RNA sequence: GAUUGCGUAGCUCAGUCGGUAGAGCAGCGGCCUUUUAAGCCGUAGGUCCUGGGUUCGAAUCCCAGCGCAAUCACCA
């Protein structure tokens, strides 16, 4: 039938591959009688489970029986008494990631989320159409295979297929079978390929799922109630960030994607929920880099009658517990673990999550980094000029303190030890509650791990008059651009007037935490579908395969 | 937003001093009943990211743009 396809169309190279696969699809359906897109299959087991079914005794018994039968046949004797095949039978499905055609024997590897397993298809042991299917199947096709679990001569555990059918024909050109997809751009844009071509990718997202589920169990066990608050908000509050804007047609009403759930969670506390949390997707219309994606997942926690110290204990216990569970996972996976405690690798670092985490006051760290007292503004400004901060004269005293802190004190934090920096100056945290004993500082901490800021916590402000005053002051400072999305949330102030109990509040960047716990260098490695610029015009968003549907 | 680097076949990558494009895998046609990135024979496949410029001649040099990455700035 090859003669029937002369070079009439001179198709693009990409569609040559696709066209070949379409031709196969047609052949599978019309000549071999397989539905190329499969149907429901009951009784499937994951590939790892099928592999675990392998029994050396059953395999040996079967080999011996086969040899007897073969010898008898060769000698022209009558067939020996048939021995029942004791090998366990498995029905499996997976994507073809290796395919070796030996003529009358075909070896291929299937892959699913649990791993790879070889399937061996002998022409003598299977229907002709199934054999032809296995022989002609392409990398990337999804097969359903049933048969006894045995071994090959080289010791590879495999399913000796007695039945093969199609789960789905893949029309797309597959990635390189040995190197997989390594171009980071292609991995992000075609994550669905990355996920099967690079098993490490799939593992990270499975770990992420377990981490999030452990976080929920931890919070639930401590009596916190998980709630869901609006993503679409008429006023984007709770953080200082630029929001995405959108619009509700029926209400003809401008809306913002939330930048934080804070003000709604506090309303929940006004309503009587004492311990609440939300694992929330936030959206911030800002820059993108290794630790920032425009939409990101955080957990916010509020505990009535707690404070920032309550939140510190909770955070420390939670992160410690997560680290311990990750160490256990690594151990179970056969990776070497530090015998001395919960230590996890992150790039070149080995981060030690042993309790207690380091605690250091802002003021003390500032003194260590700069050699001056942060309240001695003369000395602070002198230091600023000394290190070449040219715009020092234009800044408020406390802003100079803040900049010097970031430049000279933050680098002193040991990236290998989770560290709480506590008691920030009130002036740089305008919405936080000042300390009762020292109004110059406020009850806030930030936790740093691996050089990244993973989250802040506060003793929350619950005096409606102070809150209103602070909001108003903040609005005055907003420039024209900001004022288009900064609005006073009067309803929130009204809620505080109803009365919110004193509380501790916490925010943890889940993506960053997952990066740390899974040894991922970029936030894009822990977000399934990170935002990328679209290529070409609108709608031309995807790469490579977008031509396939229109050709052939 | 700034700086630097990268962009070559579906994928992974070579491409020397500027002389008109290469390999492996994948594909296609064969052979092969124990392979482990299987092997062997044959074959096809290119907008060298895009657009300008320099040059007799550009994948290569220059300029601009697009995309990605790293670093910085901002933020969580």
Coordinates of C-alpha atoms (C1' of nucleotides) in Angstrom, one line a residue:
Chain A
X1 CA 0.0 0.0 0.0
X2 CA 3.0 2.2 0.1
X3 CA 2.7 2.6 -3.6
X4 CA -0.6 4.4 -3.2
X5 CA 1.1 7.4 -1.5
X6 CA 3.2 9.2 -4.0
X7 CA 4.7 12.6 -3.2
X8 CA 1.6 14.4 -4.2
X9 CA 1.3 16.9 -1.3
X10 CA 4.9 17.4 -0.2
X11 CA 3.7 17.9 3.4
X12 CA 5.6 19.8 6.1
X13 CA 8.0 17.5 8.0
X14 CA 6.0 17.8 11.2
X15 CA 2.9 16.5 9.6
X16 CA 4.8 13.7 7.9
X17 CA 5.2 12.2 11.3
X18 CA 1.6 13.0 12.1
X19 CA 0.4 11.6 8.8
X20 CA 2.2 8.4 9.4
X21 CA 0.5 8.1 12.7
X22 CA -2.8 8.8 11.2
X23 CA -2.2 6.2 8.6
X24 CA -1.5 3.7 11.4
X25 CA -4.6 4.8 13.3
X26 CA -6.6 4.0 10.2
X27 CA -4.9 0.7 9.8
X28 CA -5.5 -0.3 13.4
X29 CA -9.1 0.4 13.0
X30 CA -9.9 -0.8 9.5
X31 CA -7.5 -3.7 9.1
X32 CA -6.8 -4.9 12.6
X33 CA -10.2 -4.1 14.1
X34 CA -9.1 -2.0 17.1
X35 CA -11.0 1.1 18.3
X36 CA -8.1 3.7 18.4
X37 CA -9.6 5.5 21.3
X38 CA -10.5 2.5 23.5
X39 CA -13.2 2.1 26.0
X40 CA -13.8 1.4 29.6
X41 CA -11.5 -1.3 31.1
X42 CA -12.2 -2.9 34.4
X43 CA -9.7 -4.7 36.6
X44 CA -6.6 -2.7 35.6
X45 CA -3.7 -2.7 38.1
X46 CA -1.0 -0.1 38.3
X47 CA 2.3 -1.2 36.6
X48 CA 4.1 -1.2 40.0
X49 CA 1.5 -3.5 41.4
X50 CA 1.7 -5.8 38.4
X51 CA 5.5 -6.0 38.8
X52 CA 5.0 -6.9 42.5
X53 CA 2.8 -9.9 41.5
X54 CA 5.9 -11.6 40.0
X55 CA 6.5 -15.0 41.6
X56 CA 9.9 -16.7 41.1
X57 CA 8.4 -20.1 41.9
X58 CA 5.5 -19.8 39.5
X59 CA 7.9 -18.5 36.9
X60 CA 10.4 -21.4 37.4
X61 CA 7.5 -24.0 37.3
X62 CA 6.3 -22.5 34.0
X63 CA 9.7 -22.5 32.5
X64 CA 10.3 -26.1 33.5
X65 CA 6.9 -27.2 32.1
X66 CA 7.6 -25.4 28.8
X67 CA 11.0 -27.0 28.5
X68 CA 9.5 -30.5 29.1
X69 CA 6.9 -29.9 26.4
X70 CA 9.5 -28.6 24.0
X71 CA 11.8 -31.5 24.6
X72 CA 9.0 -34.0 24.2
X73 CA 8.0 -32.4 20.9
X74 CA 11.6 -32.4 19.6
X75 CA 11.9 -36.1 20.5
X76 CA 8.6 -36.8 18.7
X77 CA 7.1 -38.1 21.9
X78 CA 3.6 -37.5 23.1
X79 CA 3.0 -34.2 24.9
X80 CA 3.5 -34.5 28.7
X81 CA 0.7 -34.0 31.0
X82 CA -0.3 -30.4 31.1
X83 CA 0.8 -28.4 34.2
X84 CA -1.5 -25.5 35.1
X85 CA 0.2 -22.2 34.7
X86 CA 0.6 -20.8 38.2
X87 CA 1.9 -17.4 37.1
X88 CA -0.3 -14.5 38.3
X89 CA -2.2 -12.7 35.6
X90 CA -2.3 -8.9 35.4
X91 CA -4.2 -6.5 33.2
X92 CA -2.3 -3.2 32.8
X93 CA -2.4 0.0 30.7
X94 CA 0.3 2.5 30.0
X95 CA 2.1 4.6 27.5
X96 CA 4.7 3.1 25.3
X97 CA 8.1 4.6 26.1
X98 CA 10.3 1.9 24.5
X99 CA 9.6 -0.4 21.6
X100 CA 11.9 -3.1 20.4
X101 CA 10.7 -5.2 17.5
X102 CA 12.7 -8.5 17.2
X103 CA 10.6 -9.9 14.4
X104 CA 8.3 -12.5 15.9
X105 CA 8.9 -11.2 19.4
X106 CA 8.2 -7.6 20.5
X107 CA 9.4 -6.0 23.7
X108 CA 8.0 -2.8 24.9
X109 CA 8.0 -0.7 28.0
X110 CA 4.8 0.8 29.3
X111 CA 4.8 3.7 31.7
X112 CA 2.2 4.9 34.1
X113 CA 2.4 7.1 37.2
X114 CA 3.8 4.2 39.2
X115 CA 6.7 3.5 36.9
X116 CA 7.7 1.4 33.9
X117 CA 7.0 -2.3 33.2
X118 CA 8.1 -4.4 30.2
X119 CA 5.5 -6.2 28.1
X120 CA 6.7 -9.0 25.9
X121 CA 4.6 -10.0 23.0
X122 CA 5.3 -13.4 21.3
X123 CA 3.7 -14.0 17.9
X124 CA 3.0 -17.6 18.9
X125 CA 1.1 -16.6 22.0
X126 CA -1.4 -14.1 20.8
X127 CA -4.0 -13.3 18.1
X128 CA -2.6 -12.1 14.8
X129 CA -4.2 -8.7 15.0
X130 CA -3.0 -8.1 18.5
X131 CA 0.5 -9.0 17.5
X132 CA 0.4 -6.7 14.5
X133 CA -0.9 -3.9 16.8
X134 CA 2.0 -4.4 19.2
X135 CA 4.5 -4.5 16.4
X136 CA 3.3 -1.4 14.7
X137 CA 2.4 0.6 17.8
X138 CA 4.2 3.9 18.2
X139 CA 6.1 5.6 21.0
X140 CA 3.4 7.5 23.0
X141 CA 0.5 5.1 22.2
X142 CA -1.4 3.9 25.1
X143 CA -1.9 0.2 25.2
X144 CA -4.0 -2.2 27.4
X145 CA -2.2 -5.5 27.9
X146 CA -3.2 -8.7 29.8
X147 CA -1.2 -11.7 30.5
X148 CA 0.8 -13.7 33.1
X149 CA 3.6 -11.9 34.9
X150 CA 6.9 -13.6 34.3
X151 CA 10.5 -12.9 33.4
X152 CA 12.7 -12.8 30.4
X153 CA 16.0 -14.6 29.9
X154 CA 17.8 -11.5 31.0
X155 CA 15.7 -11.3 34.2
X156 CA 13.4 -8.5 33.3
X157 CA 10.0 -8.9 34.9
X158 CA 7.3 -8.5 32.3
X159 CA 3.8 -9.3 31.3
X160 CA 3.8 -12.0 28.7
X161 CA 0.9 -10.6 26.6
X162 CA -2.0 -12.9 25.8
X163 CA -4.1 -9.9 24.8
X164 CA -3.3 -6.4 23.6
X165 CA -5.6 -3.6 22.7
X166 CA -5.5 0.2 22.2
X167 CA -6.2 2.7 24.9
X168 CA -5.4 5.7 22.7
X169 CA -3.5 6.3 19.5
X170 CA -1.0 9.1 19.9
X171 CA -0.8 11.3 16.9
X172 CA 1.9 13.7 18.1
X173 CA 5.6 13.3 17.5
X174 CA 7.2 12.0 20.7
X175 CA 10.2 13.5 22.5
X176 CA 13.6 11.9 22.3
X177 CA 13.4 8.6 24.0
X178 CA 16.6 8.8 26.0
X179 CA 17.0 12.5 26.8
X180 CA 13.3 13.1 27.1
X181 CA 12.2 16.7 26.9
X182 CA 14.9 18.9 28.3
X183 CA 14.2 22.3 26.9
X184 CA 12.6 24.1 29.8
X185 CA 10.3 26.1 27.6
X186 CA 8.9 23.0 25.9
X187 CA 8.6 21.3 29.3
X188 CA 6.4 24.1 30.6
X189 CA 4.5 24.7 27.4
X190 CA 3.8 21.0 26.9
X191 CA 3.7 19.9 30.4
X192 CA 1.5 16.9 29.4
X193 CA 4.5 15.6 27.5
X194 CA 7.0 16.5 30.2
X195 CA 5.0 14.6 32.8
X196 CA 5.4 11.3 31.1
X197 CA 8.7 11.9 29.3
X198 CA 10.4 12.9 32.6
X199 CA 9.2 10.8 35.5
X200 CA 10.9 13.2 37.9
X201 CA 8.3 15.9 36.9
X202 CA 5.4 13.7 37.8
X203 CA 7.0 12.7 41.0
X204 CA 7.3 16.3 42.1
X205 CA 3.6 16.9 41.6
X206 CA 2.7 13.7 43.4
X207 CA 4.9 14.9 46.3
X208 CA 3.2 18.3 46.2
X209 CA -0.2 16.6 46.5
X210 CA 0.9 14.7 49.5
X211 CA 2.4 17.8 51.1
X212 CA -0.8 19.8 50.7
X213 CA -2.8 16.9 52.0
X214 CA -0.6 16.6 55.1
X215 CA -1.0 20.3 55.7
X216 CA -4.7 19.9 55.7
X217 CA -4.5 17.0 58.1
X218 CA -2.3 19.0 60.4
X219 CA -4.6 21.9 60.4
X220 CA -7.7 19.9 60.8
X221 CA -6.1 17.9 63.7
X222 CA -5.5 21.2 65.5
X223 CA -9.1 22.1 65.2
X224 CA -8.9 24.6 62.3
X225 CA -11.8 24.9 60.0
X226 CA -11.1 25.1 56.3
X227 CA -13.1 27.8 54.5
X228 CA -13.3 29.2 51.0
X229 CA -13.6 32.9 50.5
X230 CA -14.1 35.0 47.3
X231 CA -11.6 35.0 44.5
X232 CA -13.6 37.7 42.7
X233 CA -13.5 40.7 45.0
X234 CA -15.0 44.2 44.5
X235 CA -12.0 45.5 46.5
X236 CA -8.7 43.8 46.4
X237 CA -7.4 44.1 49.9
X238 CA -5.2 42.3 52.4
X239 CA -1.9 42.9 50.8
X240 CA 0.1 45.5 49.0
X241 CA 0.1 44.2 45.4
X242 CA -1.2 45.1 42.0
X243 CA -4.4 43.1 41.3
X244 CA -5.7 41.7 38.0
X245 CA -8.9 43.4 37.0
X246 CA -12.0 41.8 35.5
X247 CA -15.6 42.5 35.0
X248 CA -19.0 41.0 35.7
X249 CA -21.3 41.5 32.8
X250 CA -24.7 41.0 34.3
X251 CA -24.0 43.2 37.2
X252 CA -21.9 45.5 35.0
X253 CA -19.4 45.6 37.9
X254 CA -15.7 45.8 37.9
X255 CA -14.0 43.1 39.9
X256 CA -10.5 42.2 41.0
X257 CA -8.9 38.8 41.4
X258 CA -7.9 38.5 45.0
X259 CA -4.4 39.3 46.1
X260 CA -5.1 37.8 49.5
X261 CA -8.0 36.3 51.4
X262 CA -7.1 38.1 54.6
X263 CA -10.0 40.5 55.0
X264 CA -12.6 37.8 54.4
X265 CA -11.0 35.4 56.8
X266 CA -11.1 38.1 59.4
X267 CA -14.8 38.6 58.7
X268 CA -15.1 34.8 59.5
X269 CA -13.6 35.5 62.9
X270 CA -16.0 38.3 63.5
X271 CA -18.7 35.8 62.7
X272 CA -17.5 33.5 65.4
X273 CA -15.0 31.1 63.7
X274 CA -12.2 30.9 66.1
X275 CA -9.7 28.9 64.0
X276 CA -9.9 29.2 60.3
X277 CA -7.6 28.6 57.4
X278 CA -7.8 28.7 53.6
X279 CA -5.5 27.2 51.1
X280 CA -5.9 29.9 48.5
X281 CA -4.9 30.8 45.0
X282 CA -3.8 34.4 44.9
X283 CA -3.2 36.6 41.8
X284 CA -0.7 39.4 41.7
X285 CA -0.1 41.4 38.6
X286 CA 3.6 41.7 39.1
X287 CA 6.9 40.3 37.9
X288 CA 7.8 36.7 37.2
X289 CA 10.9 35.0 38.3
X290 CA 12.2 31.8 39.9
X291 CA 10.1 32.4 43.0
X292 CA 7.2 34.3 41.6
X293 CA 4.3 33.2 39.5
X294 CA 1.3 35.5 38.8
X295 CA -1.0 33.0 40.4
X296 CA 0.4 31.3 43.5
X297 CA -0.9 29.2 46.3
X298 CA -0.7 30.3 49.9
X299 CA -2.2 29.2 53.2
X300 CA -3.6 31.8 55.4
X301 CA -4.4 30.9 59.0
X302 CA -6.2 32.9 61.8
X303 CA -6.5 31.9 65.4
X304 CA -8.7 33.9 67.7
X305 CA -7.1 34.7 71.0
X306 CA -3.8 33.8 69.6
X307 CA -0.9 36.0 68.6
X308 CA 2.2 35.9 66.4
X309 CA 3.8 33.6 69.0
X310 CA 0.9 31.1 68.6
X311 CA 1.5 31.3 64.9
X312 CA 5.2 30.7 65.3
X313 CA 4.7 27.5 67.2
X314 CA 2.2 26.3 64.6
X315 CA 4.5 27.2 61.7
X316 CA 7.5 25.5 63.3
X317 CA 5.6 22.3 64.1
X318 CA 4.0 22.2 60.6
X319 CA 7.1 22.7 58.6
X320 CA 9.1 20.4 60.9
X321 CA 6.5 17.7 60.5
X322 CA 6.4 18.1 56.7
X323 CA 10.2 17.9 56.5
X324 CA 10.2 14.8 58.6
X325 CA 7.7 13.2 56.3
X326 CA 9.7 14.1 53.3
X327 CA 12.8 12.6 54.8
X328 CA 10.8 9.4 55.4
X329 CA 9.7 9.5 51.7
X330 CA 13.3 9.9 50.6
X331 CA 14.4 7.0 52.8
X332 CA 11.6 4.8 51.5
X333 CA 12.7 5.7 48.0
X334 CA 16.2 4.4 48.8
X335 CA 17.9 7.8 48.9
X336 CA 20.5 8.5 51.5
X337 CA 19.3 10.6 54.4
X338 CA 21.1 12.4 57.1
X339 CA 21.2 10.2 60.2
X340 CA 21.3 13.2 62.5
X341 CA 17.9 14.7 61.8
X342 CA 15.4 16.2 59.4
X343 CA 17.8 17.5 56.7
X344 CA 16.7 18.0 53.2
X345 CA 18.8 19.0 50.1
X346 CA 17.9 22.1 48.3
X347 CA 20.2 22.7 45.4
X348 CA 23.7 23.0 46.9
X349 CA 22.3 23.5 50.4
X350 CA 21.4 21.0 53.1
X351 CA 18.6 22.5 55.1
X352 CA 18.3 21.4 58.6
X353 CA 14.6 21.5 59.8
X354 CA 15.4 20.4 63.4
X355 CA 13.4 22.1 66.1
X356 CA 13.7 24.7 67.4
X357 CA 14.1 26.9 64.3
X358 CA 16.4 30.0 64.7
X359 CA 14.7 33.0 66.2
X360 CA 16.3 36.4 65.9
X361 CA 14.9 39.9 66.6
X362 CA 14.9 42.3 63.7
X363 CA 16.7 44.8 65.9
X364 CA 19.4 42.4 66.9
X365 CA 20.0 41.2 63.4
X366 CA 20.2 44.8 62.3
X367 CA 22.9 45.5 64.8
X368 CA 24.9 42.5 63.8
X369 CA 24.7 43.4 60.2
X370 CA 25.4 47.1 60.4
X371 CA 27.1 47.6 63.7
X372 CA 24.7 50.4 64.6
X373 CA 21.6 50.7 66.7
X374 CA 18.5 50.9 64.4
X375 CA 17.0 53.6 66.6
X376 CA 20.0 55.9 66.3
X377 CA 19.0 57.4 63.0
X378 CA 22.0 59.6 62.8
X379 CA 24.3 56.5 62.9
X380 CA 21.9 54.7 60.6
X381 CA 22.1 57.4 58.0
X382 CA 25.8 57.6 58.3
X383 CA 26.0 53.9 57.7
X384 CA 23.7 54.2 54.7
X385 CA 25.9 56.8 53.1
X386 CA 29.0 54.7 54.0
X387 CA 27.6 51.8 52.0
X388 CA 26.7 54.0 49.1
X389 CA 22.9 54.4 49.4
X390 CA 22.6 57.5 47.3
X391 CA 18.9 58.1 47.8
X392 CA 19.2 57.9 51.6
X393 CA 18.3 61.6 52.1
X394 CA 15.0 61.2 50.4
X395 CA 13.8 58.3 52.6
X396 CA 12.1 58.3 56.0
X397 CA 14.3 57.2 58.9
X398 CA 12.6 53.8 59.1
X399 CA 12.8 53.2 55.4
X400 CA 16.5 53.7 55.5
X401 CA 16.6 51.2 58.4
X402 CA 14.6 48.7 56.3
X403 CA 16.8 49.1 53.2
X404 CA 20.0 48.7 55.3
X405 CA 18.4 45.6 56.9
X406 CA 17.7 44.0 53.6
X407 CA 21.2 44.8 52.3
X408 CA 23.3 44.0 55.3
X409 CA 21.3 42.0 57.9
X410 CA 19.3 39.5 55.8
X411 CA 22.4 38.0 54.3
X412 CA 23.5 37.0 57.8
X413 CA 20.5 34.6 58.0
X414 CA 21.8 31.0 57.7
X415 CA 20.0 29.7 54.6
X416 CA 20.4 26.1 55.9
X417 CA 18.4 26.8 59.1
X418 CA 14.7 28.0 59.0
X419 CA 14.8 31.3 60.7
X420 CA 12.1 33.5 62.3
X421 CA 13.0 37.2 62.1
X422 CA 10.7 38.8 64.7
X423 CA 9.6 42.2 65.9
X424 CA 9.8 44.4 62.8
X425 CA 9.7 48.2 63.1
X426 CA 6.1 49.4 63.2
X427 CA 6.9 52.0 60.6
X428 CA 7.6 49.4 57.9
X429 CA 4.5 47.3 58.7
X430 CA 1.8 49.9 58.7
X431 CA -1.1 47.5 59.1
X432 CA 0.3 45.5 61.9
X433 CA -0.4 45.8 65.6
X434 CA 2.4 47.6 67.5
X435 CA 3.9 46.0 70.5
X436 CA 2.1 46.8 73.8
X437 CA 5.4 47.4 75.5
X438 CA 7.4 49.1 72.7
X439 CA 5.2 50.9 70.0
X440 CA 8.2 51.4 67.8
X441 CA 8.2 47.7 66.9
X442 CA 5.3 45.5 65.9
X443 CA 4.3 41.9 66.6
X444 CA 5.3 40.4 63.3
X445 CA 7.7 37.8 62.1
X446 CA 8.9 36.5 58.7
X447 CA 10.3 33.0 58.2
X448 CA 13.2 32.6 55.9
X449 CA 14.3 29.2 54.5
X450 CA 17.1 28.7 52.0
X451 CA 17.3 32.5 51.5
X452 CA 13.6 32.7 50.5
X453 CA 10.9 34.4 52.4
X454 CA 8.3 31.7 53.0
X455 CA 5.8 33.7 55.0
X456 CA 4.9 36.3 57.5
X457 CA 2.7 36.2 60.6
X458 CA 1.2 38.9 62.7
X459 CA -0.7 39.7 65.9
X460 CA -3.7 41.1 64.0
X461 CA -5.0 44.6 64.4
X462 CA -8.6 44.4 65.7
X463 CA -9.3 48.0 66.8
X464 CA -11.6 49.4 64.1
X465 CA -10.7 53.0 64.6
X466 CA -6.9 52.3 64.3
X467 CA -7.6 50.1 61.3
X468 CA -9.6 52.9 59.6
X469 CA -6.9 55.4 60.4
X470 CA -4.2 53.2 59.0
X471 CA -6.2 52.5 55.8
X472 CA -6.9 56.1 55.3
X473 CA -3.3 57.0 55.8
X474 CA -2.2 54.3 53.3
X475 CA -4.7 55.6 50.7
X476 CA -3.2 59.1 51.0
X477 CA 0.2 57.7 50.1
X478 CA -1.2 56.0 46.9
X479 CA -0.2 57.5 43.6
X480 CA -2.7 57.9 40.7
X481 CA -2.1 54.5 39.3
X482 CA -2.5 52.8 42.7
X483 CA -5.6 54.7 43.5
X484 CA -7.4 53.1 40.6
X485 CA -7.4 49.8 42.5
X486 CA -6.9 50.9 46.1
X487 CA -10.2 51.6 47.7
X488 CA -11.2 51.8 51.4
X489 CA -12.9 48.6 52.4
X490 CA -15.6 50.1 54.5
X491 CA -17.4 46.9 55.0
X492 CA -14.3 45.4 56.5
X493 CA -14.0 48.2 58.9
X494 CA -17.7 47.8 59.7
X495 CA -17.0 44.1 60.5
X496 CA -14.3 45.1 62.9
X497 CA -16.8 47.4 64.6
X498 CA -19.0 44.4 65.2
X499 CA -16.0 43.1 67.1
X500 CA -13.2 40.8 66.1
X501 CA -11.4 38.9 68.9
X502 CA -7.7 39.4 69.2
X503 CA -5.9 37.0 66.9
X504 CA -2.8 35.6 65.4
X505 CA -2.6 35.5 61.6
X506 CA -0.2 33.6 59.3
X507 CA 0.5 33.3 55.6
X508 CA 2.7 30.6 54.1
X509 CA 3.7 30.4 50.5
X510 CA 2.8 26.9 49.6
X511 CA 4.7 26.9 46.3
X512 CA 7.9 28.0 47.9
X513 CA 7.5 25.5 50.7
X514 CA 7.0 22.7 48.1
X515 CA 10.1 24.0 46.2
X516 CA 12.1 23.6 49.4
X517 CA 10.7 20.2 50.3
X518 CA 11.0 18.7 46.8
X519 CA 14.4 20.2 46.0
X520 CA 13.0 22.3 43.1
X521 CA 15.0 25.3 41.9
X522 CA 12.1 27.2 40.4
X523 CA 8.5 27.9 41.3
X524 CA 7.7 26.7 37.7
X525 CA 8.9 23.3 38.7
X526 CA 6.2 23.0 41.3
X527 CA 3.3 24.6 39.4
X528 CA 1.8 22.3 36.8
X529 CA 1.0 25.0 34.2
X530 CA 3.0 28.1 34.9
X531 CA 2.1 31.2 33.0
X532 CA 4.2 31.8 29.9
X533 CA 4.0 34.4 27.3
X534 CA 1.9 33.2 24.4
X535 CA 3.8 32.7 21.2
X536 CA 2.6 34.5 18.1
X537 CA -0.9 36.0 18.0
X538 CA -3.8 35.4 20.3
X539 CA -4.9 31.8 20.1
X540 CA -1.6 30.7 18.7
X541 CA -0.7 30.0 22.2
X542 CA 0.8 26.5 21.8
X543 CA 3.8 25.2 20.0
X544 CA 4.6 22.4 17.6
X545 CA 1.5 20.4 17.4
X546 CA -1.0 23.1 16.6
X547 CA -0.8 22.3 12.9
X548 CA -1.6 18.7 13.1
X549 CA -5.4 19.0 13.3
X550 CA -5.6 20.8 10.0
X551 CA -3.2 18.7 7.9
X552 CA -3.6 15.3 6.3
Chain B
rG1 C1' 11.9 46.9 33.8
rA2 C1' 17.8 46.3 33.3
rU3 C1' 22.0 43.1 32.0
rU4 C1' 24.0 38.6 30.1
rG5 C1' 23.4 34.0 27.6
rC6 C1' 20.7 30.8 24.4
rG7 C1' 17.2 29.8 19.9
rU8 C1' 19.8 24.8 13.9
rA9 C1' 15.2 18.4 11.5
rG10 C1' 9.5 16.1 15.7
rC11 C1' 13.2 15.5 20.0
rU12 C1' 18.6 15.7 22.0
rC13 C1' 22.6 18.2 19.9
rA14 C1' 27.2 19.2 16.4
rG15 C1' 28.4 22.9 12.8
rU16 C1' 36.1 25.2 12.7
rC17 C1' 38.3 31.2 9.8
rG18 C1' 31.9 33.8 6.6
rG19 C1' 31.9 29.5 1.3
rU20 C1' 25.2 27.7 0.8
rA21 C1' 23.3 21.9 6.5
rG22 C1' 25.2 17.3 9.9
rA23 C1' 24.7 13.1 13.7
rG24 C1' 21.9 10.1 17.1
rC25 C1' 17.0 9.1 18.4
rA26 C1' 12.0 9.2 16.4
rG27 C1' 9.7 8.4 11.1
rC28 C1' 9.3 5.4 6.5
rG29 C1' 10.7 0.3 3.6
rG30 C1' 13.2 -4.3 4.8
rC31 C1' 15.7 -8.5 8.2
rC32 C1' 15.5 -10.7 13.1
rU33 C1' 11.6 -15.2 19.0
rU34 C1' 14.8 -13.0 24.8
rU35 C1' 15.8 -7.2 23.9
rU36 C1' 17.6 -3.3 28.1
rA37 C1' 19.3 3.8 24.7
rA38 C1' 18.6 -3.8 21.0
rG39 C1' 21.2 -4.6 16.2
rC40 C1' 21.8 -4.6 10.7
rC41 C1' 20.6 -2.7 5.4
rG42 C1' 18.1 1.1 2.9
rU43 C1' 15.4 5.9 2.8
rA44 C1' 13.1 10.6 3.7
rG45 C1' 13.0 14.9 6.7
rG46 C1' 15.4 22.2 7.3
rU47 C1' 11.5 29.5 7.5
rC48 C1' 19.2 27.5 10.8
rC49 C1' 13.4 32.0 15.9
rU50 C1' 11.6 36.7 12.8
rG51 C1' 12.9 41.1 10.0
rG52 C1' 16.6 44.3 8.3
rG53 C1' 21.9 45.3 7.2
rU54 C1' 27.3 44.2 5.9
rU55 C1' 29.4 41.0 2.1
rC56 C1' 30.6 38.2 -4.3
rG57 C1' 28.7 34.9 -0.5
rA58 C1' 25.6 34.8 6.3
rA59 C1' 23.4 29.3 10.6
rU60 C1' 28.1 32.1 11.4
rC61 C1' 29.3 39.2 11.6
rC62 C1' 26.1 43.9 12.9
rC63 C1' 21.1 46.2 14.2
rA64 C1' 16.0 45.6 15.8
rG65 C1' 12.2 42.4 17.4
rC66 C1' 10.0 37.7 19.6
rG67 C1' 10.6 33.6 23.1
rC68 C1' 13.2 31.1 27.1
rA69 C1' 16.9 31.0 31.0
rA70 C1' 20.1 33.2 34.7
rU71 C1' 21.4 37.5 37.6
rC72 C1' 19.4 42.2 39.4
rA73 C1' 15.1 45.4 40.7
rC74 C1' 9.9 44.6 42.9
rC75 C1' 7.1 41.4 45.6
rA76 C1' 5.1 36.2 48.7

